[in-house]
Short mmCIF file of C-alpha atoms and ligand atoms in Angstrom, two decimals:
data_model
loop_
_atom_site.label_atom_id
_atom_site.label_comp_id
_atom_site.label_asym_id
_atom_site.label_seq_id
_atom_site.Cartn_x
_atom_site.Cartn_y
_atom_site.Cartn_z
CA UNK A 1 -5.52 -161.53 -139.87
CA UNK A 2 -5.02 -161.53 -136.30
CA UNK A 3 -7.16 -162.79 -133.51
CA UNK A 4 -5.86 -162.95 -130.40
CA UNK A 5 -7.45 -165.52 -127.65
CA UNK A 6 -5.32 -164.37 -125.24
CA UNK A 7 -5.79 -160.60 -125.38
CA UNK A 8 -9.51 -162.35 -124.68
CA UNK A 9 -9.37 -164.05 -121.99
CA UNK A 10 -7.76 -161.15 -119.98
CA UNK A 11 -10.26 -158.63 -121.36
CA UNK A 12 -13.57 -160.32 -122.57
CA UNK A 13 -13.79 -162.36 -119.23
CA UNK A 14 -13.94 -160.64 -116.76
CA UNK A 15 -16.22 -158.56 -118.23
CA UNK A 16 -18.73 -161.47 -119.30
CA UNK A 17 -18.13 -163.35 -115.21
CA UNK A 18 -18.32 -159.96 -113.48
CA UNK A 19 -21.84 -158.61 -114.68
CA UNK A 20 -24.71 -160.89 -115.35
CA UNK A 21 -26.69 -157.57 -116.14
CA UNK A 22 -29.84 -158.63 -114.29
CA UNK A 23 -27.79 -158.44 -110.95
CA UNK A 24 -28.12 -154.77 -109.20
CA UNK A 25 -26.08 -156.33 -106.07
CA UNK A 26 -22.79 -157.50 -105.98
CA UNK A 27 -21.29 -158.99 -102.81
CA UNK A 28 -18.18 -158.42 -101.91
CA UNK A 29 -14.74 -159.99 -102.26
CA UNK A 30 -14.12 -162.86 -100.11
CA UNK A 31 -11.27 -162.29 -98.15
CA UNK A 32 -7.92 -163.38 -99.84
CA UNK A 33 -7.89 -167.33 -99.60
CA UNK A 34 -10.09 -167.03 -97.18
CA UNK A 35 -12.17 -170.54 -99.40
CA UNK A 36 -9.96 -172.26 -100.90
CA UNK A 37 -12.56 -174.69 -102.20
CA UNK A 38 -13.87 -171.61 -104.60
CA UNK A 39 -10.31 -170.40 -105.93
CA UNK A 40 -8.57 -174.30 -106.26
CA UNK A 41 -8.74 -176.08 -109.56
CA UNK A 42 -11.54 -179.54 -108.85
CA UNK A 43 -9.07 -180.82 -111.40
CA UNK A 44 -6.30 -182.50 -109.21
CA UNK A 45 -3.69 -184.92 -110.68
CA UNK A 46 -3.89 -187.74 -108.42
CA UNK A 47 -0.66 -189.66 -107.00
CA UNK A 48 0.06 -192.99 -108.35
CA UNK A 49 4.02 -192.44 -108.02
CA UNK A 50 3.91 -192.15 -111.64
CA UNK A 51 5.63 -188.68 -112.56
CA UNK A 52 4.45 -187.95 -115.88
CA UNK A 53 2.26 -184.85 -117.38
CA UNK A 54 1.78 -186.51 -120.32
CA UNK A 55 0.00 -188.88 -118.94
CA UNK A 56 -3.77 -186.68 -118.31
CA UNK A 57 -5.42 -189.84 -117.69
CA UNK A 58 -4.14 -189.85 -114.14
CA UNK A 59 -6.50 -186.91 -113.88
CA UNK A 60 -9.46 -187.12 -111.95
CA UNK A 61 -12.48 -184.68 -111.62
CA UNK A 62 -11.72 -183.94 -107.42
CA UNK A 63 -14.53 -181.82 -106.54
CA UNK A 64 -16.42 -182.73 -104.51
CA UNK A 65 -13.75 -183.78 -102.78
CA UNK A 66 -12.29 -179.57 -101.98
CA UNK A 67 -15.93 -178.90 -102.33
CA UNK A 68 -15.98 -179.96 -98.57
CA UNK A 69 -11.43 -179.30 -98.10
CA UNK A 70 -12.71 -175.80 -95.81
CA UNK A 71 -14.14 -178.89 -92.90
CA UNK A 72 -9.85 -179.50 -92.29
CA UNK A 73 -7.64 -177.03 -91.38
CA UNK A 74 -6.00 -176.55 -94.41
CA UNK A 75 -4.10 -172.64 -93.80
CA UNK A 76 -0.93 -174.51 -95.89
CA UNK A 77 -2.38 -174.80 -98.48
CA UNK A 78 -3.94 -171.84 -97.75
CA UNK A 79 -0.89 -169.86 -97.29
CA UNK A 80 0.77 -171.27 -100.15
CA UNK A 81 -2.13 -170.02 -102.12
CA UNK A 82 -1.76 -166.83 -100.59
CA UNK A 83 2.66 -166.37 -101.28
CA UNK A 84 1.67 -167.54 -105.55
CA UNK A 85 -1.43 -164.63 -105.40
CA UNK A 86 1.64 -162.60 -103.56
CA UNK A 87 4.82 -163.53 -106.22
CA UNK A 88 2.26 -163.38 -109.80
CA UNK A 89 1.22 -159.67 -107.98
CA UNK A 90 4.68 -158.39 -107.05
CA UNK A 91 5.43 -159.25 -110.67
CA UNK A 92 2.25 -157.74 -111.95
CA UNK A 93 3.89 -154.44 -110.56
CA UNK A 94 7.13 -154.39 -111.80
CA UNK A 95 5.85 -154.84 -115.43
CA UNK A 96 3.33 -151.93 -115.09
CA UNK A 97 6.28 -149.45 -113.10
CA UNK A 98 8.15 -149.92 -115.77
CA UNK A 99 5.75 -149.86 -118.91
CA UNK A 100 4.47 -146.66 -116.54
CA UNK A 101 8.36 -144.86 -116.49
CA UNK A 102 9.52 -146.30 -119.96
CA UNK A 103 6.05 -146.24 -122.05
CA UNK A 104 2.62 -144.48 -121.01
CA UNK A 105 0.72 -143.76 -122.57
CA UNK A 106 2.12 -146.03 -125.92
CA UNK A 107 0.21 -148.52 -126.76
CA UNK A 108 3.30 -151.02 -125.05
CA UNK A 109 7.04 -151.45 -122.99
CA UNK A 110 9.54 -152.31 -125.38
CA UNK A 111 11.90 -153.56 -122.26
CA UNK A 112 15.43 -154.56 -123.36
CA UNK A 113 15.97 -150.60 -124.25
CA UNK A 114 12.92 -148.93 -122.30
CA UNK A 115 11.35 -147.00 -125.38
CA UNK A 116 7.59 -148.11 -126.62
CA UNK A 117 5.25 -148.46 -129.58
CA UNK A 118 1.87 -148.07 -130.44
CA UNK A 119 0.94 -151.92 -131.88
CA UNK A 120 -2.21 -150.81 -131.06
CA UNK A 121 -3.39 -146.87 -132.71
CA UNK A 122 -2.02 -145.05 -129.48
CA UNK A 123 -4.81 -145.24 -127.07
CA UNK A 124 -2.43 -147.03 -124.71
CA UNK A 125 -3.62 -150.26 -125.03
CA UNK A 126 -1.07 -151.52 -121.62
CA UNK A 127 -3.25 -149.22 -119.20
CA UNK A 128 -6.10 -150.41 -121.31
CA UNK A 129 -5.88 -154.09 -120.76
CA UNK A 130 -3.57 -153.03 -117.15
CA UNK A 131 -6.70 -151.15 -115.51
CA UNK A 132 -9.75 -154.21 -114.86
CA UNK A 133 -5.49 -155.98 -113.94
CA UNK A 134 -5.26 -153.69 -111.27
CA UNK A 135 -8.35 -153.46 -109.96
CA UNK A 136 -8.90 -157.44 -109.37
CA UNK A 137 -5.46 -156.85 -106.94
CA UNK A 138 -6.83 -154.91 -105.72
CA UNK A 139 -3.97 -151.81 -106.15
CA UNK A 140 -5.47 -148.35 -105.71
CA UNK A 141 -2.40 -146.79 -107.01
CA UNK A 142 -1.89 -148.47 -110.37
CA UNK A 143 -5.86 -148.14 -110.64
CA UNK A 144 -6.02 -145.01 -109.63
CA UNK A 145 -3.17 -143.70 -112.01
CA UNK A 146 -5.03 -145.60 -115.84
CA UNK A 147 -8.13 -143.46 -114.27
CA UNK A 148 -7.09 -140.55 -114.70
CA UNK A 149 -5.39 -141.21 -117.65
CA UNK A 150 -9.01 -142.42 -119.06
CA UNK A 151 -10.56 -139.64 -119.53
CA UNK A 152 -8.01 -137.96 -121.67
CA UNK A 153 -8.13 -140.32 -123.89
CA UNK A 154 -8.05 -138.93 -128.50
CA UNK A 155 -10.70 -141.49 -130.01
CA UNK A 156 -10.97 -139.70 -133.11
CA UNK A 157 -7.81 -139.94 -133.76
CA UNK A 158 -5.23 -143.36 -135.25
CA UNK A 159 -1.69 -143.34 -133.97
CA UNK A 160 -0.02 -142.56 -137.67
CA UNK A 161 -3.04 -142.51 -139.30
CA UNK A 162 -3.22 -146.79 -139.72
CA UNK A 163 -6.16 -148.88 -139.74
CA UNK A 164 -8.19 -149.23 -136.52
CA UNK A 165 -9.32 -153.43 -135.87
CA UNK A 166 -13.40 -153.30 -135.15
CA UNK A 167 -12.48 -157.01 -133.65
CA UNK A 168 -9.32 -155.78 -131.22
CA UNK A 169 -10.27 -152.37 -130.77
CA UNK A 170 -13.00 -153.59 -129.07
CA UNK A 171 -11.64 -156.18 -127.50
CA UNK A 172 -9.33 -155.17 -126.08
CA UNK A 173 -10.35 -151.36 -125.48
CA UNK A 174 -14.01 -151.43 -125.51
CA UNK A 175 -13.67 -154.34 -123.30
CA UNK A 176 -11.55 -152.88 -120.68
CA UNK A 177 -13.27 -149.57 -120.57
CA UNK A 178 -16.51 -151.65 -119.75
CA UNK A 179 -15.23 -154.57 -117.74
CA UNK A 180 -13.07 -151.52 -115.33
CA UNK A 181 -17.01 -149.40 -115.20
CA UNK A 182 -18.80 -153.09 -113.65
CA UNK A 183 -15.87 -153.88 -111.38
CA UNK A 184 -15.27 -149.77 -109.82
CA UNK A 185 -18.83 -148.94 -110.14
CA UNK A 186 -19.95 -152.97 -108.84
CA UNK A 187 -17.86 -154.78 -106.07
CA UNK A 188 -14.65 -152.55 -106.30
CA UNK A 189 -15.86 -149.54 -106.35
CA UNK A 190 -13.91 -148.46 -102.82
CA UNK A 191 -11.24 -148.32 -105.07
CA UNK A 192 -11.71 -144.83 -107.41
CA UNK A 193 -10.96 -141.92 -105.75
CA UNK A 194 -12.61 -140.09 -108.10
CA UNK A 195 -16.51 -141.49 -109.85
CA UNK A 196 -16.02 -138.62 -112.26
CA UNK A 197 -13.26 -141.04 -114.48
CA UNK A 198 -15.21 -144.08 -113.88
CA UNK A 199 -17.74 -142.19 -115.11
CA UNK A 200 -15.33 -141.88 -118.44
CA UNK A 201 -15.10 -145.20 -118.64
CA UNK A 202 -18.38 -145.40 -120.44
CA UNK A 203 -18.35 -141.93 -121.24
CA UNK A 204 -15.40 -143.19 -123.83
CA UNK A 205 -16.35 -146.34 -124.17
CA UNK A 206 -19.79 -145.05 -125.94
CA UNK A 207 -17.28 -142.38 -127.66
CA UNK A 208 -15.30 -145.15 -129.52
CA UNK A 209 -18.17 -147.58 -130.68
CA UNK A 210 -19.33 -144.23 -132.28
CA UNK A 211 -15.91 -143.90 -133.80
CA UNK A 212 -16.05 -147.49 -135.13
CA UNK A 213 -20.07 -147.02 -135.78
CA UNK A 214 -19.17 -146.82 -139.62
CA UNK A 215 -17.92 -150.46 -139.80
CA UNK A 216 -21.38 -151.58 -140.07
CA UNK A 217 -22.44 -149.55 -143.30
CA UNK A 218 -22.29 -152.16 -145.40
CA UNK A 219 -25.51 -153.75 -147.45
CA UNK A 220 -26.07 -156.91 -145.30
CA UNK A 221 -24.57 -155.44 -141.76
CA UNK A 222 -21.86 -157.56 -141.67
CA UNK A 223 -18.50 -154.99 -140.57
CA UNK A 224 -15.62 -154.00 -142.39
CA UNK A 225 -12.96 -154.93 -139.71
CA UNK A 226 -10.07 -152.82 -140.58
CA UNK A 227 -11.05 -148.95 -140.61
CA UNK A 228 -9.52 -145.34 -141.14
CA UNK A 229 -10.44 -143.10 -139.30
CA UNK A 230 -9.04 -140.04 -141.16
CA UNK A 231 -12.43 -139.97 -143.42
CA UNK A 232 -13.90 -142.82 -142.23
CA UNK A 233 -13.06 -145.79 -145.34
CA UNK A 234 -12.86 -149.65 -145.49
CA UNK A 235 -9.27 -152.00 -146.67
CA UNK A 236 -10.85 -153.31 -149.51
CA UNK A 237 -11.40 -156.48 -148.26
CA UNK A 238 -14.62 -158.11 -149.77
CA UNK A 239 -15.13 -160.38 -146.63
CA UNK A 240 -15.51 -161.10 -142.47
CA UNK A 241 -14.59 -163.87 -140.54
CA UNK A 242 -16.14 -165.58 -138.38
CA UNK A 243 -13.99 -164.56 -134.81
CA UNK A 244 -13.64 -160.84 -136.02
CA UNK A 245 -17.36 -160.72 -136.46
CA UNK A 246 -18.45 -163.02 -133.88
CA UNK A 247 -16.92 -161.42 -130.83
CA UNK A 248 -18.36 -158.00 -130.88
CA UNK A 249 -21.60 -158.69 -129.07
CA UNK A 250 -21.00 -159.14 -126.12
CA UNK A 251 -19.16 -155.41 -125.32
CA UNK A 252 -21.64 -153.81 -127.86
CA UNK A 253 -24.78 -155.43 -126.22
CA UNK A 254 -23.43 -154.30 -122.16
CA UNK A 255 -22.19 -150.89 -123.45
CA UNK A 256 -26.96 -150.23 -124.55
CA UNK A 257 -27.42 -152.63 -121.98
CA UNK A 258 -24.83 -149.59 -119.25
CA UNK A 259 -26.36 -146.67 -121.53
CA UNK A 260 -29.65 -147.06 -123.14
CA UNK A 261 -29.29 -146.59 -126.42
CA UNK A 262 -30.28 -150.04 -128.56
CA UNK A 263 -28.98 -149.23 -131.50
CA UNK A 264 -24.82 -150.63 -130.02
CA UNK A 265 -26.50 -154.19 -129.56
CA UNK A 266 -28.62 -153.33 -132.55
CA UNK A 267 -25.78 -153.67 -135.31
CA UNK A 268 -23.00 -156.12 -134.09
CA UNK A 269 -26.42 -159.01 -133.60
CA UNK A 270 -28.14 -158.10 -136.66
CA UNK A 271 -23.94 -159.28 -137.89
CA UNK A 272 -24.78 -161.67 -135.99
CA UNK A 273 -27.74 -163.52 -136.57
CA UNK A 274 -25.43 -164.51 -140.02
CA UNK A 275 -23.55 -166.02 -138.13
CA UNK A 276 -26.39 -167.66 -136.02
CA UNK A 277 -28.61 -168.60 -139.34
CA UNK A 278 -25.71 -170.05 -141.48
CA UNK A 279 -26.17 -169.17 -145.31
CA UNK A 280 -25.85 -170.83 -148.23
CA UNK A 281 -27.21 -174.29 -146.11
CA UNK A 282 -23.56 -176.24 -147.47
CA UNK A 283 -21.68 -173.38 -144.76
CA UNK A 284 -22.45 -176.08 -141.74
CA UNK A 285 -21.27 -179.02 -142.28
CA UNK A 286 -21.72 -180.76 -138.97
CA UNK A 287 -24.58 -179.08 -136.71
CA UNK A 288 -23.34 -175.87 -134.49
CA UNK A 289 -20.44 -176.05 -137.72
CA UNK A 290 -19.72 -173.49 -139.74
CA UNK A 291 -17.89 -172.36 -142.02
CA UNK A 292 -14.81 -169.13 -141.74
CA UNK A 293 -15.21 -166.08 -143.98
CA UNK A 294 -18.12 -164.02 -144.41
CA UNK A 295 -19.21 -161.87 -147.79
CA UNK A 296 -19.74 -158.51 -146.42
CA UNK A 297 -22.00 -157.92 -149.01
CA UNK A 298 -24.88 -160.80 -148.54
CA UNK A 299 -24.44 -162.29 -145.23
CA UNK A 300 -23.35 -165.35 -146.99
CA UNK A 301 -20.67 -167.62 -146.14
CA UNK A 302 -18.28 -168.40 -148.52
CA UNK A 303 -16.85 -171.60 -147.33
CA UNK A 304 -17.62 -174.94 -144.86
CA UNK A 305 -13.51 -174.69 -143.12
CA UNK A 306 -13.99 -173.79 -139.62
CA UNK A 307 -12.60 -175.19 -136.61
CA UNK A 308 -12.24 -173.71 -132.56
CA UNK A 309 -8.88 -172.63 -132.90
CA UNK A 310 -7.96 -168.80 -134.08
CA UNK A 311 -10.59 -166.42 -137.32
CA UNK A 312 -12.52 -168.88 -135.65
CA UNK A 313 -12.59 -169.82 -131.62
CA UNK A 314 -13.98 -166.70 -130.24
CA UNK A 315 -17.33 -167.10 -132.09
CA UNK A 316 -18.05 -170.31 -130.22
CA UNK A 317 -16.71 -168.42 -127.00
CA UNK A 318 -19.20 -165.18 -127.74
CA UNK A 319 -21.92 -167.67 -128.07
CA UNK A 320 -21.82 -169.38 -124.55
CA UNK A 321 -20.31 -166.06 -122.40
CA UNK A 322 -23.69 -164.30 -123.86
CA UNK A 323 -26.44 -166.95 -122.31
CA UNK A 324 -24.81 -166.75 -118.99
CA UNK A 325 -24.71 -162.43 -119.22
CA UNK A 326 -28.37 -162.73 -119.81
CA UNK A 327 -29.87 -166.21 -120.39
CA UNK A 328 -33.18 -164.44 -120.30
CA UNK A 329 -32.18 -163.21 -124.59
CA UNK A 330 -29.72 -165.29 -125.68
CA UNK A 331 -30.67 -168.64 -124.68
CA UNK A 332 -30.70 -169.00 -128.87
CA UNK A 333 -26.98 -168.33 -128.03
CA UNK A 334 -26.84 -171.30 -125.94
CA UNK A 335 -28.50 -173.97 -128.15
CA UNK A 336 -26.15 -172.65 -130.91
CA UNK A 337 -23.03 -173.76 -129.00
CA UNK A 338 -24.25 -177.20 -127.67
CA UNK A 339 -25.12 -178.40 -131.04
CA UNK A 340 -21.10 -177.00 -131.49
CA UNK A 341 -19.83 -178.87 -128.91
CA UNK A 342 -22.26 -182.23 -130.22
CA UNK A 343 -20.82 -181.88 -133.59
CA UNK A 344 -16.72 -181.52 -132.05
CA UNK A 345 -17.48 -184.88 -129.37
CA UNK A 346 -19.32 -186.86 -132.50
CA UNK A 347 -17.12 -185.48 -135.36
CA UNK A 348 -13.40 -184.95 -133.65
CA UNK A 349 -10.56 -186.12 -136.03
CA UNK A 350 -7.32 -185.23 -134.45
CA UNK A 351 -7.20 -185.86 -130.76
CA UNK A 352 -3.73 -184.51 -128.78
CA UNK A 353 -1.25 -186.92 -128.83
CA UNK A 354 -1.74 -188.52 -124.87
CA UNK A 355 -5.85 -188.33 -125.64
CA UNK A 356 -6.59 -190.88 -128.33
CA UNK A 357 -9.85 -192.00 -127.00
CA UNK A 358 -11.46 -188.65 -127.95
CA UNK A 359 -11.76 -189.30 -131.52
C1 LIG B 1 -3.59 -175.86 -89.14
O1 LIG B 1 -2.23 -176.40 -89.67
C2 LIG B 1 -0.80 -175.10 -89.59
C3 LIG B 1 0.14 -174.88 -90.27
O2 LIG B 1 0.68 -176.03 -91.26
C4 LIG B 1 -0.67 -175.36 -88.44
O3 LIG B 1 0.88 -174.76 -88.00
C5 LIG B 1 -1.84 -175.13 -87.17
O4 LIG B 1 -0.62 -175.83 -85.94
C6 LIG B 1 -2.94 -176.41 -87.59
N1 LIG B 1 -3.79 -176.18 -87.11
C7 LIG B 1 -4.42 -176.35 -86.11
C8 LIG B 1 -5.97 -176.78 -85.35
O5 LIG B 1 -4.63 -178.01 -86.33
C1 LIG B 2 14.22 -150.63 -128.94
O1 LIG B 2 14.88 -151.59 -130.15
C2 LIG B 2 13.87 -151.76 -130.76
C3 LIG B 2 13.62 -153.72 -131.14
O2 LIG B 2 13.18 -154.08 -130.47
C4 LIG B 2 13.70 -151.24 -131.38
O3 LIG B 2 12.75 -151.31 -133.02
C5 LIG B 2 13.84 -149.96 -131.91
O4 LIG B 2 14.41 -149.00 -131.97
C6 LIG B 2 14.54 -148.77 -130.24
N1 LIG B 2 15.05 -147.77 -129.86
C7 LIG B 2 15.56 -147.06 -129.16
C8 LIG B 2 15.14 -145.33 -128.83
O5 LIG B 2 16.99 -147.65 -129.67
C1 LIG B 3 -5.95 -140.01 -107.16
O1 LIG B 3 -5.10 -141.13 -107.13
C2 LIG B 3 -3.78 -140.73 -107.89
C3 LIG B 3 -2.96 -141.94 -109.35
O2 LIG B 3 -2.20 -142.34 -108.31
C4 LIG B 3 -2.67 -139.30 -108.56
O3 LIG B 3 -2.50 -138.31 -108.69
C5 LIG B 3 -4.21 -138.54 -107.62
O4 LIG B 3 -3.48 -137.00 -107.08
C6 LIG B 3 -5.48 -138.54 -106.04
N1 LIG B 3 -6.55 -137.77 -105.11
C7 LIG B 3 -6.67 -137.97 -104.89
C8 LIG B 3 -7.94 -137.59 -104.70
O5 LIG B 3 -6.14 -138.70 -103.67
C1 LIG B 4 -8.37 -150.12 -152.52
O1 LIG B 4 -8.06 -150.19 -154.38
C2 LIG B 4 -8.04 -149.28 -154.41
C3 LIG B 4 -8.24 -149.27 -156.17
O2 LIG B 4 -7.21 -150.30 -156.69
C4 LIG B 4 -6.84 -148.59 -154.38
O3 LIG B 4 -6.29 -147.24 -154.71
C5 LIG B 4 -7.09 -148.40 -151.89
O4 LIG B 4 -5.02 -147.82 -152.41
C6 LIG B 4 -6.80 -149.37 -151.26
N1 LIG B 4 -7.29 -148.80 -150.16
C7 LIG B 4 -6.08 -150.11 -149.71
C8 LIG B 4 -6.80 -149.32 -148.46
O5 LIG B 4 -5.05 -150.38 -149.71
C1 LIG B 5 -20.35 -161.38 -152.55
O1 LIG B 5 -21.72 -160.82 -152.43
C2 LIG B 5 -22.07 -160.22 -153.53
C3 LIG B 5 -23.84 -159.44 -153.77
O2 LIG B 5 -24.04 -160.50 -154.02
C4 LIG B 5 -21.51 -160.68 -154.96
O3 LIG B 5 -21.75 -159.93 -156.65
C5 LIG B 5 -20.32 -161.72 -155.10
O4 LIG B 5 -19.32 -161.98 -156.19
C6 LIG B 5 -19.10 -162.34 -153.56
N1 LIG B 5 -18.47 -162.04 -153.24
C7 LIG B 5 -17.50 -164.03 -152.59
C8 LIG B 5 -16.20 -164.09 -152.53
O5 LIG B 5 -18.98 -165.04 -153.01
#
């Protein structure tokens, strides 16, 4: 099982942050660099003439200091921040041009020989990943190149009939399309040159979900993760993992909220309920901290080992994100996250080398 936290950060975060569910009005994006206090990490290194970066004791919380920073003259700091932002944007544009020229609409560029490959079912993974990046960077040319492609994706078949990962496809393709849709309908609706292509982000996300939904056809409702689109079959796994089951609910719930069709949320929330109410009791050795593998037939955990690393991590991440998304519907998700966090603080058995105080 491959659990890609990098993809989670890139794709899923915009969904959660951009979209409090009941927010129907959007603030305009603020001017670049106009509010340093909101873009700068509140954690800052104290200058004590000790240049040992390993020594994290030197980092102190500076939130109050930066909250008041705009009262002084910070234009030099703003200039540096703007230069850095421009360099990041430049690097993105270079990477996009290479991909667009040599690989689009395949999944990825092989930059050494300007060839390409399709590791994510051939639906243009790099393009869909880049949609929200180009959007938050406010590069209309790239946004519109990607939007023009969205209606042409054929989600009914997978490149060379390779297995489709429910998890990866949800966080990358569905998450990217829904986050793009929300941003381009909302705060960045000045970027698209064709609103039909923005609407296609939602209809394609729905089409994709309709092709994926058979994954949940199991006695328990725990989904299979590895799917074959030619005959709607699964691989032979009898269990699925904590992260692969528990990293669907945000995208599928958002899809239901946008389409008015509750079935997508129901499928993923039914599966999630086995994770929120783990059985047998021994699979929750510390309150909130659960095992890793779940029996697809009956929804029971088959072990009691886990943690916050790959294979488990994004289950916990989504507990918090669901609460951020809609605190009234998903308060019990926050309760589970707090239990897990408190247990972790109380029972942590390993620590970073620089922080022995944590255990
Ligand atoms: C603010 O800082 C910039 C860059 O250091 C400087 O050029 C400018 O004169 C300063 N402005 C004021 C009002 O002090
Ligand atoms: C390009 O390089 C990759 C390895 O990075 C190799 O697998 C592929 O066959 C190469 N393609 C061509 C057309 O040479
Ligand atoms: C919109 O942008 C795309 C991509 O740059 C371009 O091909 C297309 O001609 C543009 N359409 C309009 C109406 O400007
Ligand atoms: C599942 O197991 C059956 C019986 O052993 C085998 O024929 C089939 O190829 C397997 N399917 C996959 C996807 O591995
Ligand atoms: C999963 O559940 C089924 C049905 O209850 C049971 O027959 C099977 O042995 C279980 N598998 C594991 C690995 O626990």
